[in-house]
Short mmCIF file of C-alpha atoms and ligand atoms in Angstrom, two decimals:
data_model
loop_
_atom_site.label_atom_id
_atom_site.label_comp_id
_atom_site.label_asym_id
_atom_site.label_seq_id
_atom_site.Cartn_x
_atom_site.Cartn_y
_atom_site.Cartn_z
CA UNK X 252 -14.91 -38.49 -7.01
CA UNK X 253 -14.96 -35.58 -9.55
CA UNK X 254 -18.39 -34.23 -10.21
CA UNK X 255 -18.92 -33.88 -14.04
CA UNK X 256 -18.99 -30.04 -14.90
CA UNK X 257 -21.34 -28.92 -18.17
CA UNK X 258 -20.31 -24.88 -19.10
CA UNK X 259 -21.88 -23.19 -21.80
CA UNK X 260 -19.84 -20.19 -23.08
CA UNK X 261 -22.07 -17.86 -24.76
CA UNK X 262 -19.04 -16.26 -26.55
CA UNK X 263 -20.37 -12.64 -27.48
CA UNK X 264 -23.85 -13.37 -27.93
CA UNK X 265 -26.95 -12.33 -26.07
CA UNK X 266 -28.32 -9.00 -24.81
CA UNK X 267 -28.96 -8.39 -20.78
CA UNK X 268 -32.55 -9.78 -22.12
CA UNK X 269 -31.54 -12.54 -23.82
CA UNK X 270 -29.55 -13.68 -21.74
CA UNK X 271 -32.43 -13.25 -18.64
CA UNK X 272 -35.35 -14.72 -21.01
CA UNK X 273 -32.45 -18.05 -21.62
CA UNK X 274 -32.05 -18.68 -17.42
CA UNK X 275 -35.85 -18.48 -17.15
CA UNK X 276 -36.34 -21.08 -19.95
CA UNK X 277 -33.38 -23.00 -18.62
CA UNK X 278 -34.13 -23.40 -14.71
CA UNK X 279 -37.00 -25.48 -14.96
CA UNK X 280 -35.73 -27.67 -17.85
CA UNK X 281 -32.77 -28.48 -15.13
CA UNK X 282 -34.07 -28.31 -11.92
CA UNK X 283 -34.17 -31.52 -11.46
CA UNK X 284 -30.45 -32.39 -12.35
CA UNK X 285 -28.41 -33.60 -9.62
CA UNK X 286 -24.63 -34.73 -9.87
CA UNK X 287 -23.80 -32.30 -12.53
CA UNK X 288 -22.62 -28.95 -11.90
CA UNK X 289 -24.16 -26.74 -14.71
CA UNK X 290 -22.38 -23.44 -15.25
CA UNK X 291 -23.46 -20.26 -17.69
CA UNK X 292 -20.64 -17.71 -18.64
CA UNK X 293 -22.27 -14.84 -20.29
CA UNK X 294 -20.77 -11.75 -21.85
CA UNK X 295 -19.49 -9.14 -18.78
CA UNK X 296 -23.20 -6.95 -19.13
CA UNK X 297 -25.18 -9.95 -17.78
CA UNK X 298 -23.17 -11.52 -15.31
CA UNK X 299 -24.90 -9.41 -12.58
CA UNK X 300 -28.66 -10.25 -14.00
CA UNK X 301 -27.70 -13.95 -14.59
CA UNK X 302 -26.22 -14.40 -11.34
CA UNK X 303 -29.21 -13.10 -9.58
CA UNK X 304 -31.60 -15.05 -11.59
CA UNK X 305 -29.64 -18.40 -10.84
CA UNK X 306 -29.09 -17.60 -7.09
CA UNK X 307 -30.00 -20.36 -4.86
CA UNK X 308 -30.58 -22.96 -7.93
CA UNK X 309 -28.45 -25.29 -9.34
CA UNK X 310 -26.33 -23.47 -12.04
CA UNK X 311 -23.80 -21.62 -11.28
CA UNK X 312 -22.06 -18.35 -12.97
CA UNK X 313 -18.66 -17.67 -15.07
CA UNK X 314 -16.98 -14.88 -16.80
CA UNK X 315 -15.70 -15.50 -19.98
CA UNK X 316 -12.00 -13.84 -19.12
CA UNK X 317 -10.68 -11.38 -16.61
CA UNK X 318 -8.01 -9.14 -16.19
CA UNK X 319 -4.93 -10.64 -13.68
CA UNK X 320 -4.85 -6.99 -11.68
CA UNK X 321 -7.53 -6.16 -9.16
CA UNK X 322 -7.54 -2.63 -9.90
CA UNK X 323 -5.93 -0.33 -12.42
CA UNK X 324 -5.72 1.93 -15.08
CA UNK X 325 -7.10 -0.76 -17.68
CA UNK X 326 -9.42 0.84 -19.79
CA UNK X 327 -12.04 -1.68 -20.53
CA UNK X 328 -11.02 -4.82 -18.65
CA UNK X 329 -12.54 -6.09 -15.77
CA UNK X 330 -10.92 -7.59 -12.74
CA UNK X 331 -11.09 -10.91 -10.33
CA UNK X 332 -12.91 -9.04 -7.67
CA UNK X 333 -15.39 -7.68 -10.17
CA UNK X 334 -16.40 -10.76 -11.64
CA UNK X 335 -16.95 -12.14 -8.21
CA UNK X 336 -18.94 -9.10 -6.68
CA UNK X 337 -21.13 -9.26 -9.70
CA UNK X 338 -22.19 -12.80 -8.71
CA UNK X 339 -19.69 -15.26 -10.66
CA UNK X 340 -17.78 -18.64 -9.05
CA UNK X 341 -15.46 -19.32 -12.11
CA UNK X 342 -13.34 -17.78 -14.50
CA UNK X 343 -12.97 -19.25 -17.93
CA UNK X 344 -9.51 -18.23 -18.56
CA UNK X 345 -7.12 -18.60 -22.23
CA UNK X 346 -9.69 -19.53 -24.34
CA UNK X 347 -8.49 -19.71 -27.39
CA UNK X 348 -9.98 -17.06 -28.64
CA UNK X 349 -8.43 -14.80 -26.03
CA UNK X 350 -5.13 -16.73 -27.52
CA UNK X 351 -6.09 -15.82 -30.72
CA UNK X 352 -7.09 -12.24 -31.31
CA UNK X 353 -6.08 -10.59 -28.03
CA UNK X 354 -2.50 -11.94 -27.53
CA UNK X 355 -3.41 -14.09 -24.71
CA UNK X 356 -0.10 -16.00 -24.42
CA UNK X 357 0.72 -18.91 -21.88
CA UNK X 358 2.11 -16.66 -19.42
CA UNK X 359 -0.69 -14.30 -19.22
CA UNK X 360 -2.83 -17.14 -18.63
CA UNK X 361 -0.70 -17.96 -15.72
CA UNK X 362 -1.11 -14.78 -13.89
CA UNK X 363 -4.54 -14.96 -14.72
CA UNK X 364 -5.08 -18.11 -12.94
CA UNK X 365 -2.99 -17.32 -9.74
CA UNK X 366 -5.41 -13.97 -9.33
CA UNK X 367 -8.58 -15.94 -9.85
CA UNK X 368 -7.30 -18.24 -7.34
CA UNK X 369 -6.38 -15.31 -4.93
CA UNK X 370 -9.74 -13.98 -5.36
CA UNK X 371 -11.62 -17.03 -4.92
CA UNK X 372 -12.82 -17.72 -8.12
CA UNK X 373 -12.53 -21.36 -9.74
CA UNK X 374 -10.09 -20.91 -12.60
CA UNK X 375 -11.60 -22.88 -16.01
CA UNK X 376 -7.91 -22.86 -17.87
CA UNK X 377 -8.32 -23.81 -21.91
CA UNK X 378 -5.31 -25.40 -23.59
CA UNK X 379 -5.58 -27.08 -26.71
CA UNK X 380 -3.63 -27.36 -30.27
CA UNK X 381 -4.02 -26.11 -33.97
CA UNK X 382 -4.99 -27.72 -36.55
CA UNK X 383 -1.38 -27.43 -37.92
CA UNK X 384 0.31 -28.37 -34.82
CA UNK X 385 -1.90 -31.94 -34.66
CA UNK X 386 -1.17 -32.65 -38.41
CA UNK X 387 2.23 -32.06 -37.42
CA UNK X 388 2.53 -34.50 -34.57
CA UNK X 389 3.09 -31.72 -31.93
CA UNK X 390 -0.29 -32.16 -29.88
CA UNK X 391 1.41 -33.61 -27.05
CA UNK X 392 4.08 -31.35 -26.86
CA UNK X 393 1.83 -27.97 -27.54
CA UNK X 394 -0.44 -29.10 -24.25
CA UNK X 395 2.14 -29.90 -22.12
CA UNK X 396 3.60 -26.27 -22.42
CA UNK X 397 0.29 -24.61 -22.09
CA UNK X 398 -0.68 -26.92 -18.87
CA UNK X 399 2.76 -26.54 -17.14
CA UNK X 400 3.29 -22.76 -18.07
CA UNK X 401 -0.44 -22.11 -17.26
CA UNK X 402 0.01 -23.76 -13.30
CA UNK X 403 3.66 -23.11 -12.87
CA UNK X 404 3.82 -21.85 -9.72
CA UNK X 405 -0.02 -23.21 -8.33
CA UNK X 406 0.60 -25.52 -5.17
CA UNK X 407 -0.80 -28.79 -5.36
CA UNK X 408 -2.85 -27.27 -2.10
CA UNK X 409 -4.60 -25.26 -5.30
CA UNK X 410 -5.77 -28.83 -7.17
CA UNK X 411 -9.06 -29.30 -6.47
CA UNK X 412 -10.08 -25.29 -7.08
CA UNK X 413 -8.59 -25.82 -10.24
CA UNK X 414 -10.52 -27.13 -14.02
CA UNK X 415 -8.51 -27.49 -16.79
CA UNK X 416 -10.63 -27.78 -20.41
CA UNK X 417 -9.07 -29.35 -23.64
CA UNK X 418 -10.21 -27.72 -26.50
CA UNK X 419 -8.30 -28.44 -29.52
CA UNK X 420 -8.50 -25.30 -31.72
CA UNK X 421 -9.46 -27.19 -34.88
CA UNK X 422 -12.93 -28.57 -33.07
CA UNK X 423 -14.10 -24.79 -32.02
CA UNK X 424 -17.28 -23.56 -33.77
CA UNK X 425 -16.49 -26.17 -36.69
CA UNK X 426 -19.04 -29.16 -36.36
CA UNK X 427 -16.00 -31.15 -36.24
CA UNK X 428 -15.69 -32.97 -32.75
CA UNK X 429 -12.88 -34.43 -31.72
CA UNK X 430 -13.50 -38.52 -31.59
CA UNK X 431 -13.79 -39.55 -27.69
CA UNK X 432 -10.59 -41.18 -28.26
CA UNK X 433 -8.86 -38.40 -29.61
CA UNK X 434 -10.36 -36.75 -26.43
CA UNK X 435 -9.08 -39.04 -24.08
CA UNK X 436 -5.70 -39.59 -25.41
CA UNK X 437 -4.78 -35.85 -24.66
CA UNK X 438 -7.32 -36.00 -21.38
CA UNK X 439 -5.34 -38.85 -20.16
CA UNK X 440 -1.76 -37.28 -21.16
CA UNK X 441 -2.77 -34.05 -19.30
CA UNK X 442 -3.74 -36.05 -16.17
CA UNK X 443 -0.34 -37.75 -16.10
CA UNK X 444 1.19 -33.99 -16.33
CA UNK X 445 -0.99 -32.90 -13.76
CA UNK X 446 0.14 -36.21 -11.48
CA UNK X 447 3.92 -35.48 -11.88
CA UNK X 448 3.02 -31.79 -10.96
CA UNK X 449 0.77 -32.48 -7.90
CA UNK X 450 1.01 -36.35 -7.40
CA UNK X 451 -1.79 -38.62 -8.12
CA UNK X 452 -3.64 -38.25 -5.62
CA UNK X 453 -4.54 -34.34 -6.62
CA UNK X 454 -4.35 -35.05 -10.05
CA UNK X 455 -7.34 -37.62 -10.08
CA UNK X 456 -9.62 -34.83 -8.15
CA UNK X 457 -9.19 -32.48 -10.79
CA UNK X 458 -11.51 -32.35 -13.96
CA UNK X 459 -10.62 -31.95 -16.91
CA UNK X 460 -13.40 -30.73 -19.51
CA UNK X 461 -13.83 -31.42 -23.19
CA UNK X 462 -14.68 -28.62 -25.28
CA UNK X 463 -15.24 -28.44 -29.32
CA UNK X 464 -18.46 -28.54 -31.18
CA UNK X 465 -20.07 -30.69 -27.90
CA UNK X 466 -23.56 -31.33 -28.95
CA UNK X 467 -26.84 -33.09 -27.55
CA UNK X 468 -25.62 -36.08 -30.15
CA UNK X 469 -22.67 -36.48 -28.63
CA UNK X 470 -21.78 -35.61 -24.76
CA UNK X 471 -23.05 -39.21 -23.90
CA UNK X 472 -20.12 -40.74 -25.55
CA UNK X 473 -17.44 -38.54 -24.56
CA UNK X 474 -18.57 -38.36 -20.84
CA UNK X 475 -18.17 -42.47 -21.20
CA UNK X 476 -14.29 -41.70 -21.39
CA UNK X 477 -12.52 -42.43 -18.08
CA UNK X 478 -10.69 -38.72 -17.80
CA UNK X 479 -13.70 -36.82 -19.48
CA UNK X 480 -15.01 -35.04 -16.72
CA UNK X 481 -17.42 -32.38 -18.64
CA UNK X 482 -17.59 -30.21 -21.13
CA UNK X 483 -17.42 -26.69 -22.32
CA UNK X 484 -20.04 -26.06 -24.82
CA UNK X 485 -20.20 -22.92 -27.27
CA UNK X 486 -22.84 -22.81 -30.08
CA UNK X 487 -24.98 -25.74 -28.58
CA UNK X 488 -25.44 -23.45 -25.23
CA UNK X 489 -27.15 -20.83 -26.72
CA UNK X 490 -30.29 -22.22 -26.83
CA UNK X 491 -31.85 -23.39 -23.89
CA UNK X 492 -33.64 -26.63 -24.43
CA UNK X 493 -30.51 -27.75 -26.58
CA UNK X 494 -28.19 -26.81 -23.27
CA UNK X 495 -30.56 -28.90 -21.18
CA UNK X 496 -30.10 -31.72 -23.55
CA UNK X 497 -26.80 -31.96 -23.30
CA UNK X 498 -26.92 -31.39 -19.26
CA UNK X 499 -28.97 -34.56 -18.93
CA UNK X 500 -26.61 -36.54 -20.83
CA UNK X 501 -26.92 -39.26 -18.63
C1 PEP J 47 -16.06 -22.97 -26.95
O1 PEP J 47 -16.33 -21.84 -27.28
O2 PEP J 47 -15.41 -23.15 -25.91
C2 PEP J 47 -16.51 -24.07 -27.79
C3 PEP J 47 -16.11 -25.30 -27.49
O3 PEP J 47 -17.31 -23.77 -28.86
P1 PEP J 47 -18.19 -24.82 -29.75
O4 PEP J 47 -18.91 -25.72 -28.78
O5 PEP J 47 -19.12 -23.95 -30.52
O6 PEP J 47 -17.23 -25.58 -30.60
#
């Protein structure tokens, strides 16, 4: 049974008291939520403050990236062990805007995901194709080399630590949602990848989220999908009482 995951990724917005004043509106709006796990990545500076506020409730803490080295001369990144100590259980990793402006490539993303793994963090791994590449018939083909490259290497011992989220580029920030079927097409394709990597017994216990321009309006629909199993929500997080919305899609 996968438990349906809802992430909001505040991307680089809020301050340390933003972000603080948003969990305080949040936890009561969601307290009451059960059989959903709710998850908040906010920027590095309030992972520590968020973490503490949500401690002992029922939503749960994510970085929005993270270096693949524990420790090192890497002026301004932060690693694994950092995002855990400051209170975090997952690690988005490859967004694609990571991808897009700072040369996040498919194998970086790998390495990524074997040290969040390794540091007991719960990689969230993006994949998903341009706008180009789907108006040129290459969806399939573009996820299929992110997913693969992105676990090559991950035993299927690592399946159920794993979350894998579909966002197709062309959905990000632009109102424009993927249909659920155009959703569950690729969700369904991925799961068959992730069967002939792992066998199907792993591959049905992993989740696979939906992420592009989710909204209050929509999450009921996609979650109807058979291989949507969540969501990873951008502009519609950062509010609170829109966030709870789409939490209690149900
Ligand atoms: C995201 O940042 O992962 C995302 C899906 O953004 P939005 O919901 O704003 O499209």
């Amino acid at each position: 049974m996968r438990i349906p995951l809802i992430a909001g990724n505040w991307k680089m917005y809020k301050t340390m008291g933003e972000a603080t004043a948003f969990v305080k509106e949040l936890l009561p709006l969601v307290s009451g939520v059960t059989g959903v796990e709710i998850v908040l990545a906010p920027p590095f500076p309030s992972l520590g403050p968020v973490a503490a506020l949500t401690a002992g409730t029922n939503v749960g803490v994510a970085s929005q990236n993270m270096h693949f080295a524990e420790e090192g001369a890497y002026t301004g990144e932060v690693s694994p062990g950092m995002v855990k100590d400051a209170g975090a259980a997952y690690a988005i990793i490859g967004h694609s805007e990571r991808r897009q402006y700072f040369a996040e490539t498919d194998d970086s993303v790998n390495r990524k995901v074997k040290a969040a793994l390794a540091s007991g963090l719960v990689p969230v791994m993006c994949l998903g194709e341009t706008l180009s590449e789907r108006e040129e018939g290459r969806t399939f083909e573009v996820v299929e080399r992110q997913l693969r490259t992105g676990l090559a290497g991950i035993p299927a011992s690592d399946s159920s630590r794993v979350i894998v989220a579909y966002e197709p580029v062309w959905a990000i920030g632009t109102g424009r949602t993927a249909t659920p079927a155009q959703a569950q097409e690729v969700h369904a394709f991925l799961r068959g990848l992730l069967s002939e990597l792992w066998g199907a017994t792993a591959a049905r216990s992993v989740r696979i989220l939906y992420g592009g321009s989710v909204k209050p309006e929509n999450i009921a629909d996609l979650m109807g999908r058979n291989d949507i199993d969540g969501a990873l929500v951008g502009g519609a997080s950062l509010k609170a009482d829109v966030f709870a919305n789409i939490v209690k899609f149900q």
